Amino acid sequence: MVEPISGKEAKDYVLNHHYSKSFSSATKRYGLYRTVPGERRLCGVAVYGTSVGQHVFRLALPELEPIVEALELSRFVLDDSCPGNSESWFIARCHEYLYRDAIRGVISFADPVPRRDLAGKVIFPGHVGTIYKSTNAIYTGRATPRTVKLLPDGTVLNDRAAQKVRRQEQGHDYVEEMLVRMGARVPAAGVKPAEWLWTALQDVGARNLRHRGAHRYVFPLGRTRKERASIKIGPEPERYPRQPDRG
């Protein structure tokens, strides 16, 4: 069964099960439930939001209004108890909910860059979006290449999280506490947030990782093929990628 869930339920599940160990912008949240003897258990979560800039929506879905008509599938995770094909079935049910709420397009990104922790252990092997391909998403190429900050545990401190610290926006305390747990000094009174962040990344031994850009997929939503085909998608669709980048 698939149904909307609370922000707390979604966040707790994502932080415990998603490789990034981070939550993101959440406009819509859905949970996949399985009923086992004597228990109804949450075994998957999909989070839709707007963690990317509006220019990303304008590029991928140029005729749809972000938030109102278009969202990003920012987190999608299922546990190992789910049977085969659960991912595609789950996504299809989420799209039904979204369509009823006037959402006509969804973008999502597959990260092909492997991650290793400081000890060299593979934390994330990278993926090319096989699930999206199997659910008829349209591949439209890579996002902009960039350099990211790789933390000691193999996770990435993304630009949005760093911005929360620099500007002291909602959620900055979570990012600061995470870095302190990794060995950064506690923020001191009078120290500018941007200066503290720079020092904290030095403290924990953050590394620069050149990222060639995540693979971008687009889902046009509609009840019929004609409705889906009427939604303009850009840039021109490309051939599906076959393997992750080299680590």
XYZ file of C-alpha atoms in Angstrom:
247
model
C 0.000 0.000 0.000
C 1.165 3.521 -0.811
C -0.083 6.627 0.976
C 1.064 10.126 1.991
C 3.121 10.253 5.186
C 4.251 12.933 7.617
C 7.470 14.880 7.331
C 8.851 13.249 10.477
C 8.142 9.714 9.230
C 9.789 10.465 5.898
C 12.813 12.170 7.416
C 13.448 9.456 10.005
C 13.264 6.723 7.377
C 15.483 8.522 4.856
C 18.154 9.375 7.423
C 18.264 5.730 8.508
C 18.220 4.096 5.070
C 19.423 6.458 2.319
C 23.120 6.332 1.429
C 23.431 10.134 1.637
C 22.283 10.196 5.282
C 20.571 13.490 4.490
C 17.056 14.771 3.955
C 16.001 17.400 1.439
C 13.197 19.715 0.419
C 9.886 17.902 0.905
C 6.673 19.117 -0.712
C 5.115 15.660 -1.090
C 6.042 12.516 0.836
C 4.796 8.970 0.250
C 5.353 5.751 2.116
C 5.292 2.153 0.900
C 3.813 -0.191 3.512
C 3.872 -3.959 3.787
C 1.569 -5.919 6.029
C 3.221 -8.872 7.710
C 1.605 -11.046 10.389
C 0.504 -8.702 13.151
C 2.326 -5.654 11.801
C 1.973 -2.912 9.204
C 5.514 -1.797 8.410
C 6.967 1.128 6.459
C 9.460 -0.273 3.961
C 9.993 2.550 1.480
C 9.791 6.325 1.144
C 9.637 8.709 -1.817
C 10.193 12.429 -1.274
C 9.250 15.061 -3.844
C 10.348 18.665 -3.495
C 12.286 21.550 -4.988
C 15.830 21.207 -3.678
C 17.236 22.208 -7.074
C 17.008 25.740 -8.457
C 14.165 26.913 -10.659
C 16.568 27.107 -13.612
C 16.849 23.300 -13.459
C 13.082 22.944 -13.798
C 13.040 25.503 -16.602
C 15.644 23.484 -18.477
C 14.006 20.088 -18.034
C 10.314 21.066 -18.076
C 10.247 24.522 -19.691
C 6.469 24.941 -19.846
C 5.644 23.814 -16.285
C 5.632 25.960 -13.152
C 7.952 24.635 -10.415
C 6.156 23.550 -7.221
C 2.743 24.096 -8.839
C 3.156 21.723 -11.795
C 6.638 20.213 -11.461
C 8.616 18.623 -8.641
C 11.885 16.789 -8.102
C 12.051 13.225 -6.812
C 14.773 14.082 -4.318
C 14.891 10.915 -2.199
C 13.755 7.401 -3.089
C 14.655 4.449 -0.896
C 13.297 0.963 -0.176
C 14.594 -1.605 2.249
C 15.718 -5.094 1.289
C 12.484 -6.750 2.411
C 10.594 -5.437 -0.638
C 9.976 -7.945 -3.433
C 11.205 -7.508 -6.999
C 9.672 -4.713 -9.097
C 8.616 -2.834 -5.942
C 10.504 0.275 -7.093
C 8.605 0.685 -10.355
C 5.259 -0.129 -8.732
C 5.935 2.377 -5.943
C 6.899 5.149 -8.372
C 3.762 4.521 -10.450
C 1.519 4.862 -7.373
C 3.291 8.060 -6.338
C 2.727 9.482 -9.793
C -0.984 8.767 -9.485
C -1.108 10.819 -6.300
C 0.915 13.619 -7.873
C -1.273 13.738 -10.980
C -4.366 14.145 -8.825
C -2.618 17.124 -7.197
C -2.040 18.783 -10.610
C 1.645 17.821 -10.918
C 2.447 17.206 -14.573
C 6.185 16.611 -14.534
C 8.889 15.145 -12.288
C 12.649 15.366 -12.601
C 15.117 13.124 -10.817
C 18.862 12.569 -10.765
C 20.967 9.428 -10.620
C 24.417 9.856 -9.111
C 27.001 7.794 -11.060
C 30.021 8.721 -8.937
C 31.222 6.080 -6.429
C 32.050 7.157 -2.858
C 34.673 5.804 -0.494
C 35.304 6.632 3.131
C 38.754 7.576 4.436
C 39.610 3.903 4.919
C 38.915 3.184 1.254
C 35.672 1.266 1.839
C 33.058 1.707 -0.895
C 30.090 3.462 0.731
C 28.141 4.046 -2.483
C 28.941 2.319 -5.793
C 27.256 4.902 -8.006
C 24.175 4.231 -10.104
C 22.954 5.227 -13.540
C 19.179 5.283 -12.998
C 18.189 1.748 -13.972
C 14.967 2.124 -11.960
C 14.053 5.277 -13.859
C 14.747 3.611 -17.190
C 12.456 0.705 -16.242
C 9.665 3.154 -15.382
C 9.903 4.934 -18.760
C 11.600 8.095 -17.546
C 13.243 10.110 -20.317
C 17.002 10.545 -20.063
C 18.117 14.088 -20.895
C 21.848 14.060 -20.191
C 24.011 15.167 -17.278
C 23.674 18.013 -14.849
C 26.454 20.601 -14.568
C 29.874 19.198 -13.548
C 31.154 20.473 -10.217
C 33.532 19.823 -7.358
C 31.898 18.495 -4.177
C 33.101 18.159 -0.596
C 33.489 14.514 0.415
C 33.265 13.926 4.171
C 35.239 11.247 6.078
C 32.342 8.768 6.032
C 32.025 8.968 2.239
C 28.940 11.217 2.214
C 28.830 14.566 0.423
C 28.249 17.957 1.981
C 26.129 19.401 -0.795
C 25.932 23.070 -1.722
C 22.499 23.511 -0.171
C 23.640 22.175 3.211
C 26.689 24.435 3.145
C 24.508 27.405 2.272
C 22.299 26.714 5.282
C 25.336 27.068 7.529
C 26.718 30.187 5.846
C 23.347 31.961 5.942
C 22.144 30.361 9.193
C 18.993 29.164 7.472
C 16.606 26.547 8.822
C 18.451 23.239 9.170
C 21.897 24.745 9.762
C 22.053 23.284 13.264
C 21.725 19.736 11.916
C 24.641 20.275 9.512
C 26.774 21.861 12.239
C 26.057 19.041 14.697
C 26.975 16.454 12.053
C 30.338 18.119 11.414
C 31.046 18.431 15.138
C 30.400 14.700 15.557
C 32.997 14.107 12.845
C 35.611 16.130 14.731
C 34.985 19.785 13.889
C 35.294 22.330 16.654
C 32.058 23.657 18.174
C 30.939 27.006 16.660
C 32.155 29.810 18.907
C 30.349 33.049 19.623
C 31.362 35.844 17.292
C 32.790 33.608 14.569
C 31.216 34.183 11.180
C 29.350 31.053 9.982
C 31.232 30.958 6.656
C 34.566 31.095 8.468
C 33.498 28.364 10.883
C 32.387 26.126 7.995
C 35.733 26.525 6.210
C 37.588 25.599 9.412
C 35.212 22.717 10.194
C 35.842 21.123 6.803
C 39.562 21.330 7.471
C 39.052 19.807 10.930
C 37.212 16.739 9.623
C 39.515 16.188 6.660
C 36.961 16.845 3.931
C 38.222 16.043 0.440
C 37.470 17.591 -2.935
C 35.819 15.237 -5.419
C 35.390 16.185 -9.056
C 31.872 15.232 -10.115
C 31.082 14.999 -13.826
C 27.400 15.671 -13.182
C 24.463 13.506 -12.180
C 22.296 11.845 -14.823
C 19.026 13.732 -15.278
C 15.712 11.966 -15.919
C 12.259 13.409 -16.601
C 8.844 11.857 -16.005
C 5.966 13.507 -17.897
C 2.742 12.682 -16.026
C -0.605 12.017 -17.661
C -3.450 9.533 -17.868
C -2.741 8.718 -21.502
C 0.253 8.559 -23.813
C -1.112 11.594 -25.642
C -1.240 13.638 -22.433
C 2.309 12.663 -21.539
C 3.570 13.406 -25.049
C 2.087 16.910 -24.895
C 4.492 17.932 -22.112
C 7.560 19.656 -23.510
C 10.883 18.236 -22.314
C 14.322 19.691 -22.797
C 17.093 19.246 -23.707
C 16.779 16.637 -26.428
C 16.592 13.069 -25.021
C 19.853 11.123 -25.079
C 20.859 7.477 -24.965
C 20.572 5.877 -21.527
C 23.873 5.541 -19.660
C 25.085 2.002 -19.044
C 27.545 2.079 -16.161
C 28.650 4.295 -13.259
C 31.689 6.526 -13.492
C 35.052 5.186 -12.366
C 35.763 5.684 -8.677
